[in-house]
Tab-separated table of C-alpha atoms (C1' of nucleotides) in Angstrom:
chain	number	residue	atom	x	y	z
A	674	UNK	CA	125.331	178.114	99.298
A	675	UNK	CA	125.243	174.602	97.745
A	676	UNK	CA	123.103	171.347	97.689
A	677	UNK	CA	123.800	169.036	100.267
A	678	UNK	CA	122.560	165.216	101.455
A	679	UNK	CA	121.537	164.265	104.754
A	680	UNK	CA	121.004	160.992	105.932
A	681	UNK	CA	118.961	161.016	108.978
A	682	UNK	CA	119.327	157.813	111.295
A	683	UNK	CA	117.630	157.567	114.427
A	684	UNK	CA	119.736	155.866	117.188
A	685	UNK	CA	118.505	151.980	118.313
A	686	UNK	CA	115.180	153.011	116.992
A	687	UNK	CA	113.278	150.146	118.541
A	688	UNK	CA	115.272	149.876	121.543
A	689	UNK	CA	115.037	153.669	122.715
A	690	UNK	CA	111.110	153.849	121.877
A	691	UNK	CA	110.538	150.643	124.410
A	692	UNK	CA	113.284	152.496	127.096
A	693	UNK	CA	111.065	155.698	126.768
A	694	UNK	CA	107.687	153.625	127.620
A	695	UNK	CA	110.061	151.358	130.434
A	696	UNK	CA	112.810	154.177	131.821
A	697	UNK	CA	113.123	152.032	134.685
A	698	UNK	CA	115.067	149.496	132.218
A	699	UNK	CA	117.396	152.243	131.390
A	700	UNK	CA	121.081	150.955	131.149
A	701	UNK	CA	119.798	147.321	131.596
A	702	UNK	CA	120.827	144.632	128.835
A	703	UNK	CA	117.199	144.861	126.806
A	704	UNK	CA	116.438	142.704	123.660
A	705	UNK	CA	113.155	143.127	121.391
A	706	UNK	CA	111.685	140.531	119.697
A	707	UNK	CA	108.802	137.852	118.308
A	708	UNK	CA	105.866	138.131	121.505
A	709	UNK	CA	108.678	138.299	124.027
A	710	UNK	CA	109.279	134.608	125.424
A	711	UNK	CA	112.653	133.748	124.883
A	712	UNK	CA	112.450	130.249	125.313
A	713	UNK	CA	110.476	130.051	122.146
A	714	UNK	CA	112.363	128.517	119.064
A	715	UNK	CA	112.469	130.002	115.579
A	716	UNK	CA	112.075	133.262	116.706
A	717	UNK	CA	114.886	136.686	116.289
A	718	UNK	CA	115.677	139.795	118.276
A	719	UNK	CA	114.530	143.007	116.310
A	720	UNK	CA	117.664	144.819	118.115
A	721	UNK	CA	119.071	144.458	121.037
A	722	UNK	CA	120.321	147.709	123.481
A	723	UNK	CA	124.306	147.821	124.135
A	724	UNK	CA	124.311	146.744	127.326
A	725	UNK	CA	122.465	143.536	125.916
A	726	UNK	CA	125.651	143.603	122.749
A	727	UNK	CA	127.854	143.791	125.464
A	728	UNK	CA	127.011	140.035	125.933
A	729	UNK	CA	127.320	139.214	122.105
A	730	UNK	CA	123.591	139.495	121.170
A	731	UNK	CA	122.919	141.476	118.065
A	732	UNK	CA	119.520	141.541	116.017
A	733	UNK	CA	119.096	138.511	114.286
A	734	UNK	CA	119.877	136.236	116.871
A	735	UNK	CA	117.415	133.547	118.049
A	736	UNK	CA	115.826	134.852	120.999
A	737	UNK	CA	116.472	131.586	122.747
A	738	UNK	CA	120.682	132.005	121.806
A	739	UNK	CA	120.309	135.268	123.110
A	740	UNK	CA	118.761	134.304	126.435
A	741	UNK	CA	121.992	131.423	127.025
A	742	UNK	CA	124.476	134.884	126.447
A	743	UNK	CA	122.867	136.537	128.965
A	744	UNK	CA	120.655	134.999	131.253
A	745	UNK	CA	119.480	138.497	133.200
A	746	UNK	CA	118.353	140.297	129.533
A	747	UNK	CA	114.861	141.778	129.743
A	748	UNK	CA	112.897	140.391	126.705
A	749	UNK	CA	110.208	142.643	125.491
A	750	UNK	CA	107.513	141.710	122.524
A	751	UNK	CA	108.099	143.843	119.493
A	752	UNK	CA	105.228	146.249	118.991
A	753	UNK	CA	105.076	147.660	115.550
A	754	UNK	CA	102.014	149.934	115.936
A	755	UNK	CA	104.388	151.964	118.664
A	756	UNK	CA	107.183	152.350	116.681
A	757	UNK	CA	105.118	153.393	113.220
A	758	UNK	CA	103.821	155.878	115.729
A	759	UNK	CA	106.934	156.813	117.030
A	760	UNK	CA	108.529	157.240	113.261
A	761	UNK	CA	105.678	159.479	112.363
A	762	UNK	CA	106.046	162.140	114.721
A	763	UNK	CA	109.880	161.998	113.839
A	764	UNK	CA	109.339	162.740	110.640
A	765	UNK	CA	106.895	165.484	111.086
A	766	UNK	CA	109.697	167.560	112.924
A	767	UNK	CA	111.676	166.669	110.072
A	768	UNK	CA	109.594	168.438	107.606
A	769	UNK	CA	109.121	171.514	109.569
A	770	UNK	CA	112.690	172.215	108.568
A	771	UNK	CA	113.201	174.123	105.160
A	772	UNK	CA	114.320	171.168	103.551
A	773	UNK	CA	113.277	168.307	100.646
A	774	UNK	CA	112.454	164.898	103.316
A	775	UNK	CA	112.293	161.471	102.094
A	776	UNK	CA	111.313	158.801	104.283
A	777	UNK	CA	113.196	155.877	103.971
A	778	UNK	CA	111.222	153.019	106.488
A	779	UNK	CA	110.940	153.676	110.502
A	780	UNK	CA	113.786	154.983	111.761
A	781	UNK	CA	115.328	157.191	108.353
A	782	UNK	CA	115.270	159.805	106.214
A	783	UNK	CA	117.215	161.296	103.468
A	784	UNK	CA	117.071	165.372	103.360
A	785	UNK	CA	118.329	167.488	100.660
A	786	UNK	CA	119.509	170.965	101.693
A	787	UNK	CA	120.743	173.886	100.593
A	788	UNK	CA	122.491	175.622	102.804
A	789	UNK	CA	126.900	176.802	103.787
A	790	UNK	CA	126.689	174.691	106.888
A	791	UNK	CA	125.680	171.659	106.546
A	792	UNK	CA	126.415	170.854	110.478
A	793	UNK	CA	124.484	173.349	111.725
A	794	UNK	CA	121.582	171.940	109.840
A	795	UNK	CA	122.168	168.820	111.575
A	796	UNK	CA	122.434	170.180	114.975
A	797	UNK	CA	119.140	171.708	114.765
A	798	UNK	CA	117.524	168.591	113.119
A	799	UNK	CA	119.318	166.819	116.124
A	800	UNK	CA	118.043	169.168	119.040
A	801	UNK	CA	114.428	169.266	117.263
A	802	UNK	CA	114.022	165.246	117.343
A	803	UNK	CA	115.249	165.190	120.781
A	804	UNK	CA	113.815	167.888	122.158
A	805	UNK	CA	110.318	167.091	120.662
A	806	UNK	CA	110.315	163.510	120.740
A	807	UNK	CA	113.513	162.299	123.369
A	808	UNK	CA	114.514	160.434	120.912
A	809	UNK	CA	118.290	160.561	119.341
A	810	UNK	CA	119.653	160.817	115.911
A	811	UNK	CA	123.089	160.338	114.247
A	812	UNK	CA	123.073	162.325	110.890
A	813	UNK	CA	125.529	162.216	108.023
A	814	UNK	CA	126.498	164.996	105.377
A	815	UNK	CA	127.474	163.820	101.881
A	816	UNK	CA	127.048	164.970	98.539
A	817	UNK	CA	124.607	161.943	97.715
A	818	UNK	CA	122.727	159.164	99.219
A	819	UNK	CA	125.104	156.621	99.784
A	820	UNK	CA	127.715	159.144	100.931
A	821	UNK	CA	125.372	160.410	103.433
A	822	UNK	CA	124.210	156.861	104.489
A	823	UNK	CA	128.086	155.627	105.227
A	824	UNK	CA	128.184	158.939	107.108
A	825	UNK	CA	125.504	158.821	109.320
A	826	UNK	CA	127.091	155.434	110.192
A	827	UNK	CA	130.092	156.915	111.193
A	828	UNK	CA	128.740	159.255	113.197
A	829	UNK	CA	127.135	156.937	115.711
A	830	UNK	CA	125.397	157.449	118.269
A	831	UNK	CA	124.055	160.605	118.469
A	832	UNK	CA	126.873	162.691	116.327
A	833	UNK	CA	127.424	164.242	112.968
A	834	UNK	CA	129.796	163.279	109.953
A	835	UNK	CA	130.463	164.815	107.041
A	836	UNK	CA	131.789	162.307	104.193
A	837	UNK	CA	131.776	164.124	100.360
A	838	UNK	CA	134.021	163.284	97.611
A	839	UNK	CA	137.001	165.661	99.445
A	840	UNK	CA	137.745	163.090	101.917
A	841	UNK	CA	136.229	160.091	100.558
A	842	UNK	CA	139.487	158.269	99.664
A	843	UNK	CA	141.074	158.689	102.870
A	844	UNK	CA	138.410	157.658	104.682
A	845	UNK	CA	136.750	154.732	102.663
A	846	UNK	CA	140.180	152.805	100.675
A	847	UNK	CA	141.217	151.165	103.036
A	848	UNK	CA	137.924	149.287	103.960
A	849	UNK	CA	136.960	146.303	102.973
A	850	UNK	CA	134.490	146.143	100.006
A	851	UNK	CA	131.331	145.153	102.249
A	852	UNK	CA	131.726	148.874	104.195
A	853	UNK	CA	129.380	149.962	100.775
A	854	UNK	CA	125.976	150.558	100.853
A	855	UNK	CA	124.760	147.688	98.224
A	856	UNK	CA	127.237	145.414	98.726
A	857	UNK	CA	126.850	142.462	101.467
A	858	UNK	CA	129.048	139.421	102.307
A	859	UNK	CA	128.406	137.391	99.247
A	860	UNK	CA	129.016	140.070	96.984
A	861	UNK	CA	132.372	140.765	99.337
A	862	UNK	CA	133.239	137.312	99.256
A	863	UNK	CA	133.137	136.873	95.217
A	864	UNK	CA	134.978	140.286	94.999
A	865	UNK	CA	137.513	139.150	96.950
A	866	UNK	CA	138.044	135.719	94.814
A	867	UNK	CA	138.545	138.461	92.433
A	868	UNK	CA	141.913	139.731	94.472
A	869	UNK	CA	139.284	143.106	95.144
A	870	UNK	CA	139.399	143.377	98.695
A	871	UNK	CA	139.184	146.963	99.391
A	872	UNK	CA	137.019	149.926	98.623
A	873	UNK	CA	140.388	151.504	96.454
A	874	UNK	CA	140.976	148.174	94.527
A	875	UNK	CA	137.392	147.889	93.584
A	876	UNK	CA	137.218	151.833	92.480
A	877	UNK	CA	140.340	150.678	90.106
A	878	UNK	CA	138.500	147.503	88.277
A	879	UNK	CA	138.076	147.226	84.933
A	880	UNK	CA	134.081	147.892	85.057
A	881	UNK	CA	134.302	145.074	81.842
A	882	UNK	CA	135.783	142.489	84.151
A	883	UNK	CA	133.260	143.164	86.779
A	884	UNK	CA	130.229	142.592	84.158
A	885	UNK	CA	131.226	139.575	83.505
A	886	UNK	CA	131.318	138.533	86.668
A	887	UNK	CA	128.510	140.395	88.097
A	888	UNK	CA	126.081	141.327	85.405
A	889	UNK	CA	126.051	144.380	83.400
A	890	UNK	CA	124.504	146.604	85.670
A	891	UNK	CA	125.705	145.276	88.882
A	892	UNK	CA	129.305	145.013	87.837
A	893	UNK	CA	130.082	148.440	86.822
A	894	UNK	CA	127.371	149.310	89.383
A	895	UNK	CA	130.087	148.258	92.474
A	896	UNK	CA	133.080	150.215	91.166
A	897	UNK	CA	130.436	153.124	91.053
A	898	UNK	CA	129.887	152.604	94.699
A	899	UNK	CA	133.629	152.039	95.515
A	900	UNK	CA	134.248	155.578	93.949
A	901	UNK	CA	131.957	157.369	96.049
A	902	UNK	CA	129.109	157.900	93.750
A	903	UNK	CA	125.397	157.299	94.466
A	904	UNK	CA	122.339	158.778	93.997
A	905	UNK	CA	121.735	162.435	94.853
A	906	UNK	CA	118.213	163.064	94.296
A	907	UNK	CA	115.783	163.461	97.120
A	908	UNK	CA	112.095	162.226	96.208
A	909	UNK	CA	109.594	163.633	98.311
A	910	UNK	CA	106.148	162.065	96.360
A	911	UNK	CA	105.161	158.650	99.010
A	912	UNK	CA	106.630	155.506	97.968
A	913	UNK	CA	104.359	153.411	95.771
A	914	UNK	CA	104.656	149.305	96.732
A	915	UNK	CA	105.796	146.796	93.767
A	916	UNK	CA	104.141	144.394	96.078
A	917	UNK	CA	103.299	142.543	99.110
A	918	UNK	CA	103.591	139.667	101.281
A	919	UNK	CA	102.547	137.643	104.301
A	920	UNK	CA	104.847	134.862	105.435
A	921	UNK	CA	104.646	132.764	108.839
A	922	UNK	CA	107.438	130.434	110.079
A	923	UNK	CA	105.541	127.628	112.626
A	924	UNK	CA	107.219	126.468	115.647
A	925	UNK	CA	106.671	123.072	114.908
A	926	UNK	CA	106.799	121.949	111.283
A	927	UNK	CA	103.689	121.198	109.237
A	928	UNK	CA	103.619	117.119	107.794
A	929	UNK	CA	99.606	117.282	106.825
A	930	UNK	CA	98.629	118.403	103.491
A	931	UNK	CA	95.460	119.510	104.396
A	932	UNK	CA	97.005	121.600	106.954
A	933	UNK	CA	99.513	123.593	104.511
A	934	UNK	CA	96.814	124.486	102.253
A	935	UNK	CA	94.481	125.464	105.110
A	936	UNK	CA	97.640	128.083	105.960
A	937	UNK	CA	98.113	129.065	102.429
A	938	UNK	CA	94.229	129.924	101.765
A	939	UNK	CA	94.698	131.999	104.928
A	940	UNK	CA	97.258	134.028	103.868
A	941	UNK	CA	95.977	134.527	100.401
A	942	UNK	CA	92.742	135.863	101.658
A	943	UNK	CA	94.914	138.083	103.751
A	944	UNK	CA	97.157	139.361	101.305
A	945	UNK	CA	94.196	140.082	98.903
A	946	UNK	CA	92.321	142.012	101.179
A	947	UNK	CA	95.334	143.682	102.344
A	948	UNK	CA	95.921	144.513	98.512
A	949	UNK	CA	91.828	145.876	98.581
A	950	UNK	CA	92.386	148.022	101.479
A	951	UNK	CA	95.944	149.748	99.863
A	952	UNK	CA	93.652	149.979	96.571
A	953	UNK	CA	96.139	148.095	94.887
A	954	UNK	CA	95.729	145.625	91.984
A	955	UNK	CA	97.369	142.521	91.975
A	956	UNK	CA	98.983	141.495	88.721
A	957	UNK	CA	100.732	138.370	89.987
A	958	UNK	CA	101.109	135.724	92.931
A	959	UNK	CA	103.636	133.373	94.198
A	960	UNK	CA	103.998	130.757	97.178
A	961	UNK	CA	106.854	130.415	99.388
A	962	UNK	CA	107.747	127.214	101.007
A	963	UNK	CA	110.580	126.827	103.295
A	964	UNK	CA	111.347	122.870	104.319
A	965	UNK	CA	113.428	121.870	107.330
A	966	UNK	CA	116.126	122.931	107.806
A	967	UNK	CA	115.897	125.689	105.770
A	968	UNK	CA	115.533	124.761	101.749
A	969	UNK	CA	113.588	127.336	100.522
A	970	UNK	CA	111.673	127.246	97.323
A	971	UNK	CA	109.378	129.678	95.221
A	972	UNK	CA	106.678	129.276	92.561
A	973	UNK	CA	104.748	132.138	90.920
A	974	UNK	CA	101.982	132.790	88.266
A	975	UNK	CA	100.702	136.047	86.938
A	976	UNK	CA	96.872	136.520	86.525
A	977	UNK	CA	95.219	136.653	83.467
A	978	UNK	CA	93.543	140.272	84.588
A	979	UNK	CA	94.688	141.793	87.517
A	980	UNK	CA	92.013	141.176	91.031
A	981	UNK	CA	91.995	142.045	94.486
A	982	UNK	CA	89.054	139.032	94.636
A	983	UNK	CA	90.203	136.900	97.559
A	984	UNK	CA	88.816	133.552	96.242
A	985	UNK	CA	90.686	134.034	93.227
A	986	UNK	CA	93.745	135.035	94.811
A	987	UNK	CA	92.690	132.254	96.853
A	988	UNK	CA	92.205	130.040	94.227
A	989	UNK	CA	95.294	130.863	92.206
A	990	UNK	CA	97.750	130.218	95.300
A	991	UNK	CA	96.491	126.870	96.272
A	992	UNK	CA	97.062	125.714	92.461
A	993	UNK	CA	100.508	127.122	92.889
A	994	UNK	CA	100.912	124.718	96.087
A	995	UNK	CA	100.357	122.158	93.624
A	996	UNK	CA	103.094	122.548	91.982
A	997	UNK	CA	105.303	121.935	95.119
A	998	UNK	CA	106.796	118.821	95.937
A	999	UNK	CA	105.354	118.690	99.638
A	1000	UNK	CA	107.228	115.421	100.961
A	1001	UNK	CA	109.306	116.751	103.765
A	1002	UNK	CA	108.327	119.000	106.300
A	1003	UNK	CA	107.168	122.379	106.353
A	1004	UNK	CA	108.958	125.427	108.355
A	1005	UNK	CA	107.152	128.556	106.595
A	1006	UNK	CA	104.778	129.129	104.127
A	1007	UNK	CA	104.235	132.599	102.859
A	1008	UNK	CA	102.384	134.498	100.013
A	1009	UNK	CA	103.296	137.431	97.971
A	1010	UNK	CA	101.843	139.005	95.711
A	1011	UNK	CA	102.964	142.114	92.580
A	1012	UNK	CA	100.641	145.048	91.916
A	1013	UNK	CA	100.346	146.841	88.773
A	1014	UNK	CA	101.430	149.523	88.774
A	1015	UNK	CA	98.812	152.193	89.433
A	1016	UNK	CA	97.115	155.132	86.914
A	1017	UNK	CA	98.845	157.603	87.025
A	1018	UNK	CA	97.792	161.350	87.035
A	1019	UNK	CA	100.170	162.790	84.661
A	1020	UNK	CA	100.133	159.612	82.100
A	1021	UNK	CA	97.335	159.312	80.162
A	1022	UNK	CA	95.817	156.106	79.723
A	1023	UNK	CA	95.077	154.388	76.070
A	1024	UNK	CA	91.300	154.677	76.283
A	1025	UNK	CA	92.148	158.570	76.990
A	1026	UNK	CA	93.719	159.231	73.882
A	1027	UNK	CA	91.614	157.720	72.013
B	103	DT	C1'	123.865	131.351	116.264
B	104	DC	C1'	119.705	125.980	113.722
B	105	DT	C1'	118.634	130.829	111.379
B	106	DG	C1'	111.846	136.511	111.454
B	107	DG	C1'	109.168	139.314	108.359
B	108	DG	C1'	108.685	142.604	104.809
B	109	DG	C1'	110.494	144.690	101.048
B	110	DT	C1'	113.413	145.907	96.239
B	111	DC	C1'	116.043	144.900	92.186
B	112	DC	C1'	118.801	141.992	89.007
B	113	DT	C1'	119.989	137.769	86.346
B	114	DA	C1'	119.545	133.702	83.688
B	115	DG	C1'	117.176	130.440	81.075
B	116	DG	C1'	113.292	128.743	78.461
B	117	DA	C1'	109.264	129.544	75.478
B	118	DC	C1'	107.616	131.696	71.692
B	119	DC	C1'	107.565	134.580	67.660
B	120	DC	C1'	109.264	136.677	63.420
C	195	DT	C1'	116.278	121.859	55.521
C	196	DC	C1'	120.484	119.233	61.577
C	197	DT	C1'	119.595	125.597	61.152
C	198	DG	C1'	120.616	132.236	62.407
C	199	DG	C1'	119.547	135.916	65.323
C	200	DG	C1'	116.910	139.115	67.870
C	201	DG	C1'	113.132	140.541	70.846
C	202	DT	C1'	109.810	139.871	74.519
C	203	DC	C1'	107.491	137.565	78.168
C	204	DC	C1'	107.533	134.546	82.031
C	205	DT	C1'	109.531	132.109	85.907
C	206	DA	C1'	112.913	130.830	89.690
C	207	DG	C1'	116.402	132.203	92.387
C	208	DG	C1'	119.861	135.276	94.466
C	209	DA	C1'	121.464	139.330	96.845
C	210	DC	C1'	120.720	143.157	99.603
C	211	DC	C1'	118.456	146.238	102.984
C	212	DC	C1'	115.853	147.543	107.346
DNA sequence: TCTGGGGTCCTAGGACCC
DNA sequence: TCTGGGGTCCTAGGACCC
């Protein structure tokens, strides 16, 4: 018996819920996305089914790009309350299982075991999920997080891989750097100015050379990655928010002043009382502007006491604004917002101990 | 391909203080 | 006093992930 990680992915989350509400548009290209109409602009498919990436659509795409790849797609509006639902009855199966679960967003979950067979855990977890909820999973075995994560991704759709530190060199050195969980195309890109291309020639850096160049917890943080490492502890206690945030990009650009901060006091209020309802305090707020085409900038203040008071959250953004130079036209405007962090049960407070 | 929305964490530079 | 060095807080931006 040993410890082992398993990453638990659910297969085109999004895509299967809508195909189990809509079975009729089984093995029909289907994209999800914005309220549904393609035509409009400045909107993104959530996912897309394979039948629809059979035509070269992928999440992310404009909805409108999508619709010129593949004129007969089926567009449906994305409907977050669904799939929240959907996730929680996933994980519920999950955690009748003798295991540690850790949620990690909709359609995820890391799960540490103990157990000699690792794959029969994961054919059970599989048959569960399906069985209860007709809904399939692709899970990875590893002896950590990110080993379990690449894993998972390997096994797609609907299988099982096991990838520990006995066959990670043979099957990770010979990708490219970006194949790690943590590292994206800029990172990749900057790596590979470096002459580190690969997942081997990045585990063989000199961790000094890569602080320099990355910082010194992201350099030596990368070779980490490229060497297999990661994480291995499974927290099961909720996930408490750093923050929050409300952002809306218009179809057709905002010019009038009055207008922007109308928008901004909106979504102020709204983050404030979403902030009231979580129970949250907020320690600090910021306003994001994005101009045509897409320059985005960010200013931010921090609260002399922490509120959830909408005017003053309110208040505090539209003084923010003010600080923008608001001469070209406006594509989105968002709010966010930090918490402090909130008392905890097994830390004291000052006044306590006193 | 004219590029959503909601998050997290890290870095760098300036202000300020001793 | 044409000048050191460290520590902390705050802000803006970047990168990554789903």
């Amino acid at each position: 018996m040993r410890d082992w990680i398993l990453h638990v992915d659910l297969d085109q989350f999004i895509a299967a819920v809508e195909l189990l509400r809509h079975p009729e548009l089984r093995g029909r290209p289907v994209v999800v996305g914005g309220s549904g109409d393609p035509t409009q602009p400045r909107t993104v498919a959530a996912t897309a089914t394979y039948e629809a990436r059979e035509h070269g659509i992928h999440s992310g795409m404009p909805l409108r790009t999508a619709l010129k790849r593949c004129p007969d797609a089926i567009f449906l509006p994305s409907d977050p309350p669904a799939y929240e639902a959907a996730s929680t009855r996933v994980m519920a199966v999950l955690r009748e299982f003798p295991v540690l679960v850790e949620i990690w967003g909709w359609d995820e979950a890391f799960i540490g075991a103990t157990t000699d067979d690792p794959e029969t855990l994961a054919a059970a977890i599989q048959q569960a999920v399906r069985d209860r909820t007709q809904l399939t999973c692709s899970v990875g075995i590893g002896d950590n997080k990110h080993q379990a994560k690449l894993a998972s991704g390997l096994a797609k759709p609907a299988g099982i891989h096991r990838l520990t530190s006995d066959n990670w060199a043979e099957t990770m050195n010979h990708r490219p750097t970006d194949a790690l969980w943590g590292i994206g195309a800029r990172t990749a890109k900057k790596l590979a100015a470096l002459g580190l291309h690969t997942v081997a020639q990045l585990a063989a850096a000199d961790p000094a050379h890569l602080a320099r160049h990355f910082g010194p917890t992201n350099g030596p943080w990368y070779r980490y990655l490229a060497l297999g490492k990661g994480e291995a502890e499974v927290v099961t206690t909720p996930w408490i928010a750093r923050g929050h945030s409300r952002e809306t990009t218009f179809q057709h650009d905002l010019t009038d002043r009055t207008d922007i901060a109308h928008h901004v006091a909106t979504l102020a209020t709204q983050v404030a009382h979403d902030a009231d309802e979580a129970g949250r305090q907020i320690a600090r707020v910021s306003v994001k502007v994005r101009f045509t085409p897409f320059l985005t900038r960010t200013r931010q203040s921090k609260l002399p006491t922490p509120t959830t008071d909408p005017a003053t959250v309110e208040q505090t953004a539209l003084t923010i604004l003010d600080r923008f130079d608001l001469t070209r036209p406006v594509r989105l405007l968002g709010v966010a917002v930090d918490y402090t962090l909130p008392p905890s049960d097994d830390q004291p407070t000052l006044e306590a101990l006193e």
